[in-house]
Coordinates of N, CA and C in Angstrom, one line a residue:
M23 N 2.7 -81.4 -153.5 CA 2.6 -80.3 -152.6 C 3.6 -79.2 -153.0
V24 N 3.1 -78.0 -153.3 CA 3.9 -76.9 -153.7 C 4.1 -76.1 -152.5
E25 N 5.4 -75.8 -152.2 CA 5.7 -75.0 -151.0 C 6.2 -73.6 -151.5
S26 N 6.0 -72.6 -150.6 CA 6.4 -71.3 -151.0 C 7.9 -71.0 -150.8
D27 N 8.6 -71.8 -150.0 CA 10.0 -71.5 -149.7 C 10.9 -72.5 -150.6
K28 N 11.6 -71.9 -151.5 CA 12.4 -72.7 -152.5 C 13.5 -73.5 -151.7
H29 N 14.1 -72.8 -150.7 CA 15.1 -73.5 -150.0 C 14.6 -74.7 -149.2
Y30 N 13.4 -74.6 -148.6 CA 12.7 -75.7 -148.0 C 12.5 -76.8 -149.0
Q31 N 12.0 -76.5 -150.1 CA 11.7 -77.5 -151.2 C 13.0 -78.2 -151.6
D32 N 14.1 -77.4 -151.7 CA 15.4 -78.0 -152.1 C 15.8 -79.0 -151.0
V33 N 15.7 -78.7 -149.7 CA 16.1 -79.6 -148.7 C 15.2 -80.7 -148.6
R34 N 13.9 -80.5 -148.8 CA 12.9 -81.6 -148.8 C 13.3 -82.6 -149.9
D35 N 13.7 -82.1 -151.1 CA 14.1 -83.0 -152.2 C 15.4 -83.7 -151.8
F36 N 16.3 -83.1 -151.1 CA 17.5 -83.7 -150.6 C 17.2 -84.9 -149.8
H37 N 16.3 -84.7 -148.8 CA 15.9 -85.8 -147.9 C 15.2 -86.9 -148.7
Q38 N 14.4 -86.5 -149.6 CA 13.7 -87.5 -150.4 C 14.7 -88.4 -151.1
V39 N 15.7 -87.8 -151.7 CA 16.7 -88.6 -152.5 C 17.6 -89.4 -151.5
M40 N 18.0 -88.8 -150.4 CA 19.0 -89.4 -149.5 C 18.4 -90.5 -148.7
D41 N 17.2 -90.3 -148.1 CA 16.7 -91.3 -147.2 C 15.2 -91.5 -147.3
G42 N 14.5 -90.8 -148.1 CA 13.1 -91.1 -148.3 C 12.2 -90.8 -147.1
R43 N 12.8 -90.1 -146.1 CA 12.0 -89.8 -144.9 C 11.3 -88.5 -145.0
V44 N 10.4 -88.3 -145.9 CA 9.7 -87.0 -146.0 C 8.2 -87.3 -145.8
P45 N 7.7 -86.9 -144.6 CA 6.3 -87.2 -144.4 C 5.4 -86.3 -145.3
Q46 N 4.2 -86.7 -145.5 CA 3.3 -86.0 -146.4 C 2.4 -85.0 -145.5
K47 N 2.5 -85.1 -144.2 CA 1.8 -84.2 -143.3 C 2.7 -83.9 -142.1
P48 N 2.4 -82.8 -141.4 CA 3.2 -82.5 -140.2 C 3.2 -83.6 -139.2
V49 N 4.4 -83.9 -138.7 CA 4.5 -84.9 -137.6 C 5.7 -84.6 -136.7
A50 N 5.5 -84.7 -135.4 CA 6.6 -84.3 -134.5 C 7.7 -85.3 -134.5
F51 N 8.9 -84.8 -134.2 CA 10.1 -85.7 -134.1 C 9.9 -86.5 -132.8
T52 N 10.6 -87.6 -132.8 CA 10.7 -88.4 -131.5 C 11.9 -87.7 -130.8
I53 N 12.1 -88.1 -129.5 CA 13.3 -87.5 -128.8 C 14.6 -88.0 -129.5
E54 N 14.6 -89.2 -130.0 CA 15.9 -89.7 -130.6 C 16.1 -88.9 -131.9
Q55 N 15.1 -88.6 -132.7 CA 15.3 -87.8 -133.9 C 15.7 -86.4 -133.6
V56 N 15.1 -85.8 -132.6 CA 15.4 -84.4 -132.3 C 16.8 -84.2 -131.7
V57 N 17.2 -85.2 -130.9 CA 18.6 -85.1 -130.4 C 19.6 -85.3 -131.5
N58 N 19.3 -86.2 -132.4 CA 20.2 -86.4 -133.6 C 20.3 -85.1 -134.4
R59 N 19.2 -84.5 -134.7 CA 19.2 -83.3 -135.5 C 19.9 -82.2 -134.7
A60 N 19.7 -82.1 -133.4 CA 20.4 -81.1 -132.6 C 21.9 -81.3 -132.6
D61 N 22.3 -82.6 -132.6 CA 23.8 -82.9 -132.7 C 24.4 -82.3 -134.0
F62 N 23.7 -82.5 -135.1 CA 24.1 -81.9 -136.4 C 24.3 -80.4 -136.2
K63 N 23.3 -79.7 -135.6 CA 23.4 -78.3 -135.4 C 24.5 -77.9 -134.5
I64 N 24.8 -78.6 -133.5 CA 25.9 -78.3 -132.5 C 27.2 -78.4 -133.2
E65 N 27.4 -79.4 -134.1 CA 28.6 -79.5 -134.9 C 28.9 -78.3 -135.7
E66 N 27.8 -77.8 -136.3 CA 28.0 -76.6 -137.2 C 28.3 -75.3 -136.3
I67 N 27.6 -75.2 -135.1 CA 27.9 -74.1 -134.2 C 29.4 -74.2 -133.8
V68 N 29.9 -75.3 -133.5 CA 31.3 -75.5 -133.1 C 32.2 -75.1 -134.2
E69 N 31.9 -75.4 -135.4 CA 32.6 -75.0 -136.6 C 32.6 -73.5 -136.7
L70 N 31.5 -72.9 -136.5 CA 31.4 -71.4 -136.5 C 32.3 -70.8 -135.5
V71 N 32.3 -71.3 -134.3 CA 33.1 -70.7 -133.2 C 34.6 -71.0 -133.6
Y72 N 34.9 -72.1 -134.1 CA 36.3 -72.4 -134.5 C 36.8 -71.5 -135.6
A73 N 35.9 -71.3 -136.6 CA 36.3 -70.4 -137.7 C 36.6 -69.0 -137.2
T74 N 35.9 -68.6 -136.1 CA 36.0 -67.2 -135.6 C 37.2 -67.1 -134.6
S75 N 37.6 -68.2 -134.0 CA 38.6 -68.1 -132.9 C 40.0 -67.8 -133.5
Q76 N 40.7 -66.9 -132.8 CA 42.0 -66.5 -133.2 C 43.1 -67.4 -132.7
S77 N 42.8 -68.3 -131.8 CA 43.7 -69.2 -131.2 C 43.0 -70.4 -130.6
E78 N 43.8 -71.5 -130.4 CA 43.2 -72.7 -129.7 C 42.7 -72.3 -128.3
E79 N 43.4 -71.5 -127.6 CA 43.0 -71.1 -126.3 C 41.6 -70.3 -126.4
A80 N 41.5 -69.4 -127.3 CA 40.2 -68.7 -127.5 C 39.1 -69.6 -127.8
F81 N 39.4 -70.6 -128.7 CA 38.4 -71.6 -129.0 C 38.0 -72.4 -127.8
D82 N 38.9 -72.9 -127.0 CA 38.6 -73.7 -125.8 C 37.8 -72.9 -124.8
E83 N 38.1 -71.6 -124.7 CA 37.4 -70.7 -123.8 C 35.9 -70.5 -124.3
S84 N 35.8 -70.4 -125.6 CA 34.5 -70.2 -126.2 C 33.6 -71.5 -126.0
I85 N 34.2 -72.6 -126.2 CA 33.5 -73.9 -126.0 C 33.1 -74.0 -124.5
A86 N 33.9 -73.6 -123.6 CA 33.6 -73.7 -122.2 C 32.4 -72.8 -121.9
Y87 N 32.4 -71.6 -122.5 CA 31.3 -70.7 -122.4 C 30.0 -71.3 -122.9
L88 N 30.1 -72.0 -124.1 CA 28.9 -72.6 -124.6 C 28.4 -73.8 -123.7
H89 N 29.3 -74.5 -123.1 CA 28.8 -75.5 -122.1 C 28.0 -74.8 -121.0
D90 N 28.4 -73.7 -120.5 CA 27.7 -73.0 -119.5 C 26.4 -72.5 -120.1
A91 N 26.4 -72.0 -121.3 CA 25.2 -71.4 -121.9 C 24.2 -72.6 -122.1
L92 N 24.6 -73.7 -122.5 CA 23.7 -74.9 -122.7 C 23.1 -75.2 -121.4
Y93 N 23.8 -75.3 -120.3 CA 23.3 -75.6 -119.0 C 22.3 -74.5 -118.6
N94 N 22.6 -73.3 -118.7 CA 21.7 -72.2 -118.3 C 20.4 -72.2 -119.1
A95 N 20.6 -72.5 -120.4 CA 19.4 -72.5 -121.3 C 18.5 -73.7 -120.9
A96 N 19.1 -74.8 -120.5 CA 18.3 -76.0 -120.0 C 17.5 -75.6 -118.7
Q97 N 18.2 -74.9 -117.8 CA 17.5 -74.6 -116.6 C 16.4 -73.6 -116.8
K98 N 16.6 -72.6 -117.7 CA 15.6 -71.6 -118.0 C 14.4 -72.3 -118.7
T99 N 14.7 -73.2 -119.6 CA 13.6 -73.9 -120.3 C 12.8 -74.7 -119.3
K100 N 13.4 -75.4 -118.4 CA 12.7 -76.3 -117.5 C 11.8 -75.4 -116.6
M101 N 12.3 -74.2 -116.2 CA 11.5 -73.3 -115.4 C 10.3 -72.8 -116.1
K102 N 10.4 -72.6 -117.4 CA 9.3 -72.1 -118.3 C 8.2 -73.2 -118.4
G103 N 8.6 -74.4 -118.5 CA 7.7 -75.5 -118.7 C 7.2 -75.5 -120.1
K104 N 6.3 -76.5 -120.4 CA 5.7 -76.7 -121.7 C 4.8 -75.7 -122.2
Q105 N 4.2 -74.9 -121.3 CA 3.2 -73.8 -121.7 C 2.0 -74.3 -122.5
G106 N 1.6 -75.5 -122.3 CA 0.4 -76.0 -123.0 C 0.5 -76.3 -124.5
N107 N 1.7 -76.0 -125.1 CA 1.8 -76.3 -126.5 C 2.0 -77.8 -126.8
S108 N 1.5 -78.2 -128.0 CA 1.8 -79.6 -128.4 C 3.3 -79.7 -128.7
T109 N 3.7 -80.9 -128.7 CA 5.1 -81.2 -129.0 C 5.5 -80.6 -130.4
L110 N 4.6 -80.8 -131.4 CA 4.9 -80.3 -132.7 C 5.0 -78.8 -132.7
V111 N 4.0 -78.1 -132.1 CA 4.0 -76.6 -132.0 C 5.3 -76.1 -131.4
G112 N 5.7 -76.8 -130.3 CA 7.0 -76.4 -129.6 C 8.2 -76.6 -130.5
Q113 N 8.2 -77.7 -131.2 CA 9.3 -78.0 -132.1 C 9.4 -77.0 -133.2
V114 N 8.3 -76.7 -133.8 CA 8.2 -75.7 -134.9 C 8.6 -74.3 -134.4
D115 N 8.1 -73.9 -133.3 CA 8.5 -72.6 -132.7 C 10.0 -72.5 -132.5
A116 N 10.6 -73.5 -132.0 CA 12.1 -73.5 -131.7 C 12.8 -73.5 -133.0
L117 N 12.4 -74.3 -134.0 CA 13.1 -74.3 -135.3 C 13.0 -73.0 -136.1
I118 N 11.8 -72.4 -136.0 CA 11.7 -71.1 -136.6 C 12.5 -70.1 -136.0
D119 N 12.6 -70.1 -134.6 CA 13.6 -69.2 -134.0 C 15.0 -69.4 -134.4
L120 N 15.4 -70.7 -134.6 CA 16.7 -71.0 -135.1 C 17.0 -70.4 -136.4
L121 N 16.0 -70.6 -137.3 CA 16.0 -70.0 -138.6 C 16.1 -68.5 -138.6
Y122 N 15.3 -67.9 -137.8 CA 15.3 -66.4 -137.7 C 16.7 -65.9 -137.2
F123 N 17.2 -66.6 -136.1 CA 18.6 -66.2 -135.6 C 19.6 -66.4 -136.7
T124 N 19.5 -67.5 -137.5 CA 20.5 -67.7 -138.6 C 20.4 -66.6 -139.6
Y125 N 19.2 -66.3 -140.1 CA 19.1 -65.2 -141.0 C 19.6 -63.9 -140.4
G126 N 19.3 -63.7 -139.1 CA 19.8 -62.5 -138.5 C 21.3 -62.4 -138.5
S127 N 21.9 -63.6 -138.3 CA 23.4 -63.6 -138.3 C 23.9 -63.3 -139.7
F128 N 23.3 -63.7 -140.7 CA 23.7 -63.3 -142.1 C 23.5 -61.8 -142.3
A129 N 22.4 -61.3 -141.8 CA 22.2 -59.8 -141.9 C 23.2 -59.1 -141.2
L130 N 23.7 -59.5 -140.0 CA 24.7 -58.8 -139.2 C 26.1 -58.9 -139.8
I131 N 26.3 -59.9 -140.7 CA 27.6 -60.0 -141.3 C 27.6 -59.5 -142.8
G132 N 26.4 -59.1 -143.2 CA 26.2 -58.5 -144.5 C 26.3 -59.4 -145.7
V133 N 25.9 -60.7 -145.5 CA 26.0 -61.7 -146.5 C 24.6 -62.2 -146.9
D134 N 24.3 -62.1 -148.2 CA 23.1 -62.7 -148.7 C 23.3 -64.2 -148.8
P135 N 22.5 -65.0 -148.0 CA 22.7 -66.4 -148.0 C 22.2 -67.2 -149.2
G136 N 21.3 -66.5 -150.0 CA 20.6 -67.3 -151.1 C 21.6 -67.9 -152.0
P137 N 22.5 -67.2 -152.6 CA 23.4 -67.9 -153.6 C 24.3 -68.9 -152.9
I138 N 24.6 -68.7 -151.7 CA 25.5 -69.6 -151.0 C 24.7 -70.9 -150.6
F139 N 23.5 -70.7 -150.3 CA 22.6 -71.9 -150.1 C 22.6 -72.8 -151.3
E140 N 22.5 -72.2 -152.5 CA 22.5 -72.9 -153.8 C 23.8 -73.7 -153.9
I141 N 24.9 -73.1 -153.6 CA 26.2 -73.8 -153.7 C 26.3 -75.0 -152.7
V142 N 25.8 -74.8 -151.5 CA 25.8 -75.9 -150.5 C 24.8 -77.0 -150.9
H143 N 23.7 -76.6 -151.4 CA 22.7 -77.6 -151.9 C 23.3 -78.5 -153.0
R144 N 24.0 -77.9 -153.9 CA 24.6 -78.7 -155.0 C 25.6 -79.6 -154.4
A145 N 26.4 -79.1 -153.4 CA 27.4 -80.0 -152.8 C 26.7 -81.1 -152.0
N146 N 25.7 -80.8 -151.3 CA 25.0 -81.9 -150.6 C 24.3 -82.9 -151.5
M147 N 23.8 -82.5 -152.7 CA 23.3 -83.4 -153.6 C 24.3 -84.3 -154.3
G148 N 25.6 -83.9 -154.2 CA 26.7 -84.6 -154.7 C 27.2 -85.8 -153.8
K149 N 26.4 -86.0 -152.7 CA 26.8 -87.0 -151.8 C 26.2 -88.4 -152.1
I150 N 25.7 -88.5 -153.3 CA 25.2 -89.8 -153.8 C 26.4 -90.6 -154.3
W151 N 26.5 -91.8 -153.9 CA 27.6 -92.7 -154.3 C 27.4 -93.3 -155.7
P152 N 28.5 -93.9 -156.3 CA 28.4 -94.5 -157.6 C 27.2 -95.5 -157.7
D153 N 26.8 -96.1 -156.6 CA 25.7 -97.1 -156.6 C 24.4 -96.4 -156.7
G154 N 24.4 -95.1 -156.7 CA 23.1 -94.3 -156.8 C 22.4 -94.1 -155.5
K155 N 23.1 -94.4 -154.4 CA 22.5 -94.3 -153.0 C 23.4 -93.5 -152.1
A156 N 22.8 -93.0 -151.0 CA 23.5 -92.3 -150.0 C 24.1 -93.4 -149.0
H157 N 25.3 -93.2 -148.5 CA 25.8 -94.1 -147.5 C 25.9 -93.3 -146.2
Y158 N 25.8 -94.0 -145.1 CA 25.7 -93.4 -143.8 C 26.7 -93.9 -142.8
H159 N 27.2 -93.0 -141.9 CA 28.1 -93.4 -140.9 C 27.3 -94.2 -139.9
P160 N 27.8 -95.4 -139.6 CA 27.0 -96.3 -138.7 C 26.7 -95.8 -137.4
K161 N 27.5 -95.0 -136.8 CA 27.2 -94.5 -135.4 C 26.4 -93.2 -135.4
T162 N 26.8 -92.2 -136.2 CA 26.1 -90.9 -136.2 C 24.9 -90.8 -137.1
G163 N 24.9 -91.7 -138.1 CA 23.8 -91.6 -139.1 C 24.0 -90.5 -140.1
K164 N 25.2 -89.8 -140.0 CA 25.5 -88.7 -141.0 C 25.8 -89.3 -142.3
I165 N 25.4 -88.5 -143.4 CA 25.6 -89.0 -144.7 C 27.1 -88.8 -145.0
L166 N 27.7 -89.9 -145.6 CA 29.1 -89.9 -145.9 C 29.3 -89.3 -147.3
K167 N 30.5 -88.8 -147.5 CA 30.8 -88.2 -148.8 C 31.6 -89.2 -149.7
P168 N 31.2 -89.4 -150.9 CA 31.9 -90.3 -151.8 C 33.4 -89.8 -152.1
D169 N 34.2 -90.7 -152.5 CA 35.6 -90.3 -152.7 C 35.8 -89.1 -153.6
H170 N 35.0 -88.9 -154.6 CA 35.2 -87.8 -155.6 C 34.6 -86.5 -155.1
W171 N 33.9 -86.5 -153.9 CA 33.2 -85.4 -153.4 C 34.0 -84.1 -153.3
E172 N 35.2 -84.3 -152.6 CA 36.0 -83.1 -152.4 C 36.4 -82.5 -153.7
R173 N 36.8 -83.3 -154.6 CA 37.3 -82.7 -155.9 C 36.1 -82.1 -156.7
D174 N 35.0 -82.7 -156.7 CA 33.9 -82.3 -157.6 C 32.8 -81.4 -156.9
F175 N 32.7 -81.4 -155.6 CA 31.6 -80.7 -154.9 C 31.9 -79.9 -153.7
A176 N 33.1 -80.0 -153.1 CA 33.5 -79.2 -151.9 C 33.1 -77.7 -152.2
P177 N 32.3 -77.2 -151.3 CA 31.8 -75.8 -151.6 C 32.6 -74.6 -151.2
E178 N 33.7 -74.8 -150.4 CA 34.4 -73.7 -149.8 C 34.9 -72.7 -150.8
A179 N 35.6 -73.2 -151.9 CA 36.1 -72.2 -152.9 C 35.0 -71.5 -153.6
R180 N 33.9 -72.1 -153.9 CA 32.7 -71.4 -154.5 C 32.1 -70.4 -153.5
I181 N 32.0 -70.8 -152.2 CA 31.5 -69.8 -151.2 C 32.4 -68.6 -151.2
A182 N 33.7 -68.8 -151.2 CA 34.7 -67.7 -151.2 C 34.5 -66.8 -152.4
Q183 N 34.3 -67.4 -153.6 CA 34.0 -66.6 -154.8 C 32.7 -65.8 -154.7
E184 N 31.7 -66.4 -154.1 CA 30.4 -65.7 -153.9 C 30.6 -64.5 -153.0
I185 N 31.3 -64.7 -151.9 CA 31.5 -63.7 -150.9 C 32.3 -62.5 -151.6
D186 N 33.3 -62.9 -152.3 CA 34.1 -61.9 -153.1 C 33.1 -61.1 -154.0
R187 N 32.2 -61.8 -154.7 CA 31.3 -61.2 -155.6 C 30.4 -60.2 -154.8
Q188 N 29.9 -60.6 -153.7 CA 29.0 -59.7 -152.9 C 29.8 -58.5 -152.4
E189 N 31.0 -58.7 -151.9 CA 31.9 -57.6 -151.5 C 32.1 -56.6 -152.6
S190 N 32.5 -57.1 -153.8 CA 32.7 -56.3 -155.0 C 31.5 -55.5 -155.3
K191 N 30.3 -56.1 -155.3 CA 29.1 -55.5 -155.7 C 28.8 -54.4 -154.7
A192 N 29.0 -54.6 -153.4 CA 28.8 -53.6 -152.3 C 29.7 -52.5 -152.5
H193 N 31.0 -52.8 -152.8 CA 32.0 -51.7 -153.0 C 31.6 -50.8 -154.2
Q194 N 31.2 -51.5 -155.3 CA 30.8 -50.7 -156.5 C 29.6 -49.8 -156.2
M195 N 28.6 -50.3 -155.4 CA 27.4 -49.5 -155.1 C 27.8 -48.3 -154.1
S196 N 28.9 -48.5 -153.3 CA 29.2 -47.4 -152.4 C 30.1 -46.3 -153.1
D197 N 30.6 -46.6 -154.2 CA 31.4 -45.6 -154.9 C 30.6 -44.5 -155.6

């Protein structure tokens, strides 16, 4: 199957290598799967808020705000109801909206995510252990990083370099 989105294909390859759970046709998540995937996204959102917070107090206030936002979104969604969509259609609609909001966030901070995606993809593919397999946290199911991962694959320094490159390029174009 040839897909039009290179990043989708990269992530599909990642899942094929890490856990082999890549269906050959569209299939809806179970509630357990979707809650697990949402948990991963929540962790990244909390990291985004923490990276932006100027103090622990501001972080705590922001997290309290997100608790309220989660409750309010749940109430709004329950009032809307299922609207006759299949589970798969509803899941795909929500995931595309998440993707759109994510790309919108990159647009609003002026960062091209393409090169950074490649850096993170390389780092994620580096999570294979010396035995040639992925290892998982027994409780969360999250892929564990091998001992050499920080030294060989941690993406933060490469991300900083790429952002510096994009800033320099933008500065040169504005001169």
